[in-house]
mmCIF file of N, CA and C in Angstrom:
data_model
loop_
_atom_site.group_PDB
_atom_site.id
_atom_site.type_symbol
_atom_site.label_atom_id
_atom_site.label_comp_id
_atom_site.label_asym_id
_atom_site.label_seq_id
_atom_site.Cartn_x
_atom_site.Cartn_y
_atom_site.Cartn_z
ATOM 1 N N MET A 1 19.947 -8.049 27.674
ATOM 2 C CA MET A 1 19.676 -8.526 26.644
ATOM 3 C C MET A 1 17.424 -9.137 27.712
ATOM 4 N N GLN A 2 17.907 -8.740 28.286
ATOM 5 C CA GLN A 2 16.661 -8.826 28.821
ATOM 6 C C GLN A 2 15.191 -7.747 28.824
ATOM 7 N N HIS A 3 16.636 -6.895 27.946
ATOM 8 C CA HIS A 3 15.705 -5.431 27.864
ATOM 9 C C HIS A 3 15.257 -5.712 26.304
ATOM 10 N N VAL A 4 15.964 -6.558 25.676
ATOM 11 C CA VAL A 4 15.561 -6.626 24.347
ATOM 12 C C VAL A 4 14.562 -7.788 23.880
ATOM 13 N N SER A 5 14.620 -8.745 25.275
ATOM 14 C CA SER A 5 12.711 -9.911 25.527
ATOM 15 C C SER A 5 11.721 -8.924 25.672
ATOM 16 N N ARG A 6 12.072 -7.892 26.491
ATOM 17 C CA ARG A 6 10.930 -7.284 27.082
ATOM 18 C C ARG A 6 10.331 -6.352 26.312
ATOM 19 N N PHE A 7 11.051 -5.877 25.148
ATOM 20 C CA PHE A 7 10.776 -4.790 23.712
ATOM 21 C C PHE A 7 9.331 -6.255 22.522
ATOM 22 N N MET A 8 10.321 -7.380 23.124
ATOM 23 C CA MET A 8 10.071 -7.724 21.771
ATOM 24 C C MET A 8 8.489 -7.881 22.493
ATOM 25 N N GLN A 9 8.639 -8.420 23.704
ATOM 26 C CA GLN A 9 7.043 -9.256 23.981
ATOM 27 C C GLN A 9 6.416 -8.287 23.837
ATOM 28 N N LYS A 10 6.399 -7.267 23.771
ATOM 29 C CA LYS A 10 5.508 -5.642 23.803
ATOM 30 C C LYS A 10 5.485 -5.383 22.524
ATOM 31 N N PHE A 11 5.996 -5.634 21.705
ATOM 32 C CA PHE A 11 6.113 -5.199 20.334
ATOM 33 C C PHE A 11 5.103 -6.146 19.910
ATOM 34 N N SER A 12 5.009 -7.817 19.602
ATOM 35 C CA SER A 12 4.047 -8.460 19.795
ATOM 36 C C SER A 12 2.798 -8.210 20.154
ATOM 37 N N ARG A 13 2.647 -7.849 21.439
ATOM 38 C CA ARG A 13 0.594 -7.775 22.062
ATOM 39 C C ARG A 13 0.978 -6.004 21.387
ATOM 40 N N ASP A 14 1.437 -5.778 20.916
ATOM 41 C CA ASP A 14 0.871 -3.732 19.939
ATOM 42 C C ASP A 14 0.101 -3.997 18.872
ATOM 43 N N GLU A 15 -1.273 -3.472 19.029
ATOM 44 C CA GLU A 15 -1.672 -4.242 17.963
ATOM 45 C C GLU A 15 -1.676 -2.995 17.014
ATOM 46 N N GLU A 16 -1.420 -1.785 17.306
ATOM 47 C CA GLU A 16 -1.304 -0.884 16.691
ATOM 48 C C GLU A 16 0.444 -1.538 15.934
ATOM 49 N N ALA A 17 0.486 -1.807 15.533
ATOM 50 C CA ALA A 17 2.234 -1.868 14.698
ATOM 51 C C ALA A 17 1.290 -3.214 13.756
ATOM 52 N N VAL A 18 0.673 -3.953 14.158
ATOM 53 C CA VAL A 18 0.240 -5.196 12.965
ATOM 54 C C VAL A 18 -0.864 -4.415 12.191
ATOM 55 N N THR A 19 -1.125 -3.237 12.524
ATOM 56 C CA THR A 19 -2.532 -2.596 12.101
ATOM 57 C C THR A 19 -1.703 -1.826 10.881
ATOM 58 N N ALA A 20 -0.491 -0.975 11.558
ATOM 59 C CA ALA A 20 0.210 -0.378 10.396
ATOM 60 C C ALA A 20 0.785 -1.570 9.407
ATOM 61 N N ILE A 21 1.149 -2.692 10.010
ATOM 62 C CA ILE A 21 1.925 -3.027 8.479
ATOM 63 C C ILE A 21 0.446 -3.871 7.761
ATOM 64 N N GLU A 22 -0.566 -3.788 8.299
ATOM 65 C CA GLU A 22 -1.598 -4.373 7.445
ATOM 66 C C GLU A 22 -1.789 -3.200 6.808
ATOM 67 N N TYR A 23 -1.930 -2.022 6.818
ATOM 68 C CA TYR A 23 -2.336 -0.582 5.958
ATOM 69 C C TYR A 23 -1.539 -1.159 4.614
ATOM 70 N N GLY A 24 0.364 -0.942 5.331
ATOM 71 C CA GLY A 24 1.329 -0.754 4.390
ATOM 72 C C GLY A 24 1.033 -1.733 3.643
ATOM 73 N N LEU A 25 1.163 -3.355 3.701
ATOM 74 C CA LEU A 25 0.583 -4.143 2.483
ATOM 75 C C LEU A 25 -0.764 -3.658 1.727
ATOM 76 N N ILE A 26 -1.635 -3.065 2.363
ATOM 77 C CA ILE A 26 -2.807 -3.011 1.286
ATOM 78 C C ILE A 26 -2.403 -1.993 0.506
ATOM 79 N N ALA A 27 -1.541 -0.918 1.055
ATOM 80 C CA ALA A 27 -1.203 -0.030 -0.062
ATOM 81 C C ALA A 27 -0.152 -0.085 -1.064
ATOM 82 N N ALA A 28 0.437 -1.167 -0.618
ATOM 83 C CA ALA A 28 1.630 -1.899 -0.949
ATOM 84 C C ALA A 28 0.798 -2.548 -2.914
ATOM 85 N N LEU A 29 -0.577 -3.375 -2.080
ATOM 86 C CA LEU A 29 -0.666 -3.752 -3.407
ATOM 87 C C LEU A 29 -1.872 -3.301 -3.982
ATOM 88 N N ILE A 30 -2.210 -1.938 -3.897
ATOM 89 C CA ILE A 30 -2.986 -1.240 -4.629
ATOM 90 C C ILE A 30 -2.097 -0.247 -5.596
ATOM 91 N N ALA A 31 -0.753 -0.331 -4.938
ATOM 92 C CA ALA A 31 0.218 0.607 -5.892
ATOM 93 C C ALA A 31 0.578 -0.355 -7.184
ATOM 94 N N VAL A 32 0.629 -1.648 -6.306
ATOM 95 C CA VAL A 32 1.001 -2.338 -7.890
ATOM 96 C C VAL A 32 0.089 -3.017 -8.715
ATOM 97 N N ALA A 33 -1.306 -2.789 -8.211
ATOM 98 C CA ALA A 33 -2.401 -2.947 -9.511
ATOM 99 C C ALA A 33 -2.286 -1.663 -10.030
ATOM 100 N N ILE A 34 -2.456 -0.517 -9.671
ATOM 101 C CA ILE A 34 -2.336 0.971 -10.388
ATOM 102 C C ILE A 34 -1.203 0.805 -11.378
ATOM 103 N N ILE A 35 0.338 0.236 -10.724
ATOM 104 C CA ILE A 35 1.506 -0.052 -11.816
ATOM 105 C C ILE A 35 0.904 -0.547 -13.174
ATOM 106 N N VAL A 36 0.653 -1.886 -12.977
ATOM 107 C CA VAL A 36 0.168 -2.788 -13.605
ATOM 108 C C VAL A 36 -1.180 -2.522 -14.881
ATOM 109 N N SER A 37 -1.993 -1.444 -14.213
ATOM 110 C CA SER A 37 -3.462 -1.122 -15.644
ATOM 111 C C SER A 37 -2.021 -0.098 -16.179
ATOM 112 N N VAL A 38 -1.957 1.086 -15.278
ATOM 113 C CA VAL A 38 -1.384 2.012 -16.129
ATOM 114 C C VAL A 38 -0.238 1.559 -17.015
ATOM 115 N N THR A 39 0.725 0.574 -17.025
ATOM 116 C CA THR A 39 0.835 0.438 -18.001
ATOM 117 C C THR A 39 0.277 -0.672 -18.685
ATOM 118 N N LEU A 40 -0.003 -1.455 -18.784
ATOM 119 C CA LEU A 40 -1.124 -2.268 -19.691
ATOM 120 C C LEU A 40 -2.128 -0.994 -21.141
ATOM 121 N N VAL A 41 -2.361 0.259 -19.784
ATOM 122 C CA VAL A 41 -3.308 1.208 -20.499
ATOM 123 C C VAL A 41 -2.347 2.199 -21.423
ATOM 124 N N GLY A 42 -0.994 2.039 -20.788
ATOM 125 C CA GLY A 42 -0.510 3.033 -21.694
ATOM 126 C C GLY A 42 0.482 2.302 -23.349
ATOM 127 N N SER A 43 0.694 0.962 -22.819
ATOM 128 C CA SER A 43 1.424 0.738 -24.279
ATOM 129 C C SER A 43 0.427 0.338 -25.504
ATOM 130 N N LYS A 44 -1.316 0.275 -24.936
ATOM 131 C CA LYS A 44 -2.196 0.514 -25.558
ATOM 132 C C LYS A 44 -3.028 1.450 -25.779
ATOM 133 N N LEU A 45 -2.423 2.620 -25.544
ATOM 134 C CA LEU A 45 -2.548 4.313 -25.575
ATOM 135 C C LEU A 45 -1.660 4.402 -27.131
ATOM 136 N N ALA A 46 -0.231 3.867 -26.358
ATOM 137 C CA ALA A 46 0.691 4.427 -27.351
ATOM 138 C C ALA A 46 0.738 3.664 -28.923
ATOM 139 N N ALA A 47 0.464 2.242 -29.132
ATOM 140 C CA ALA A 47 -0.390 1.989 -30.283
ATOM 141 C C ALA A 47 -1.411 2.499 -30.957
ATOM 142 N N LEU A 48 -1.969 2.867 -30.004
ATOM 143 C CA LEU A 48 -3.631 4.319 -30.581
ATOM 144 C C LEU A 48 -2.765 5.208 -31.632
ATOM 145 N N PHE A 49 -2.374 6.011 -30.835
ATOM 146 C CA PHE A 49 -1.646 7.244 -31.068
ATOM 147 C C PHE A 49 -0.708 7.347 -32.357
ATOM 148 N N THR A 50 -0.124 5.813 -32.189
ATOM 149 C CA THR A 50 1.255 5.580 -33.415
ATOM 150 C C THR A 50 0.125 4.923 -35.044
ATOM 151 N N TYR A 51 -0.910 4.118 -34.709
ATOM 152 C CA TYR A 51 -1.877 3.965 -35.828
ATOM 153 C C TYR A 51 -2.454 5.209 -36.388
ATOM 154 N N ILE A 52 -2.863 6.453 -35.196
ATOM 155 C CA ILE A 52 -3.762 7.644 -36.185
ATOM 156 C C ILE A 52 -2.134 8.630 -36.667
ATOM 157 N N ALA A 53 -1.339 8.400 -35.971
ATOM 158 C CA ALA A 53 -0.047 8.928 -36.564
ATOM 159 C C ALA A 53 -0.254 8.453 -38.360
ATOM 160 N N GLY A 54 -0.267 7.303 -38.019
ATOM 161 C CA GLY A 54 0.330 6.757 -39.456
ATOM 162 C C GLY A 54 -0.797 6.793 -40.398
ATOM 163 N N GLN A 55 -1.903 6.685 -40.114
ATOM 164 C CA GLN A 55 -3.172 7.077 -40.728
ATOM 165 C C GLN A 55 -3.176 8.625 -41.353
ATOM 166 N N LEU A 56 -2.785 9.689 -40.555
ATOM 167 C CA LEU A 56 -2.744 10.686 -41.140
ATOM 168 C C LEU A 56 -1.776 11.399 -42.010
ATOM 169 N N VAL A 57 -0.318 10.560 -42.323
ATOM 170 C CA VAL A 57 0.376 11.002 -43.170
ATOM 171 C C VAL A 57 0.348 10.372 -44.066
ATOM 172 N N THR A 58 -0.945 9.241 -44.314
ATOM 173 C CA THR A 58 -0.957 8.476 -45.430
ATOM 174 C C THR A 58 -1.905 9.278 -46.265
#
Protein backbone atom coordinates (compact mmCIF):
# COMPACT_ATOMS: atom_id res chain seq x y z
CA MET A 1 0.00 0.00 0.00
CA GLN A 2 2.87 2.33 0.79
CA HIS A 3 4.31 1.72 -2.66
CA VAL A 4 1.03 2.79 -4.28
CA SER A 5 0.83 6.01 -2.25
CA ARG A 6 4.44 6.87 -3.15
CA PHE A 7 3.69 6.25 -6.82
CA MET A 8 0.61 8.47 -6.66
CA GLN A 9 2.54 11.28 -4.99
CA LYS A 10 5.32 11.05 -7.57
CA PHE A 11 2.79 10.92 -10.42
CA SER A 12 0.92 13.98 -9.12
CA ARG A 13 4.13 16.00 -9.07
CA ASP A 14 5.22 14.83 -12.53
CA GLU A 15 4.66 17.72 -14.92
CA GLU A 16 5.37 15.62 -18.01
CA ALA A 17 2.26 13.54 -17.36
CA VAL A 18 0.15 16.69 -17.08
CA THR A 19 1.62 18.02 -20.31
CA ALA A 20 0.92 14.74 -22.09
CA ILE A 21 -2.69 14.83 -20.92
CA GLU A 22 -3.05 18.43 -22.11
CA TYR A 23 -1.65 17.56 -25.53
CA GLY A 24 -4.00 14.60 -25.71
CA LEU A 25 -7.00 16.81 -24.95
CA ILE A 26 -5.90 19.37 -27.54
CA ALA A 27 -5.48 16.62 -30.15
CA ALA A 28 -8.94 15.25 -29.34
CA LEU A 29 -10.49 18.71 -29.67
CA ILE A 30 -8.81 19.24 -33.04
CA ALA A 31 -10.01 15.81 -34.19
CA VAL A 32 -13.60 16.65 -33.23
CA ALA A 33 -13.38 19.98 -35.08
CA ILE A 34 -12.07 18.23 -38.20
CA ILE A 35 -14.79 15.57 -38.08
CA VAL A 36 -17.55 18.18 -37.69
CA SER A 37 -16.22 20.36 -40.51
CA VAL A 38 -15.72 17.42 -42.89
CA THR A 39 -19.25 16.19 -42.13
CA LEU A 40 -20.76 19.60 -42.85
CA VAL A 41 -18.74 20.15 -46.02
CA GLY A 42 -19.35 16.57 -47.15
CA SER A 43 -23.12 16.84 -46.94
CA LYS A 44 -23.12 20.17 -48.79
CA LEU A 45 -20.79 18.74 -51.44
CA ALA A 46 -23.04 15.70 -51.89
CA ALA A 47 -26.02 17.99 -52.36
CA LEU A 48 -24.11 20.01 -54.95
CA PHE A 49 -23.15 16.89 -56.92
CA THR A 50 -26.75 15.67 -56.76
CA TYR A 51 -27.94 19.01 -58.13
CA ILE A 52 -25.36 18.96 -60.94
CA ALA A 53 -26.25 15.35 -61.83
CA GLY A 54 -29.91 16.32 -61.98
CA GLN A 55 -29.15 19.25 -64.30
CA LEU A 56 -27.09 17.03 -66.62
CA VAL A 57 -29.86 14.49 -67.07
CA THR A 58 -32.48 17.02 -68.17
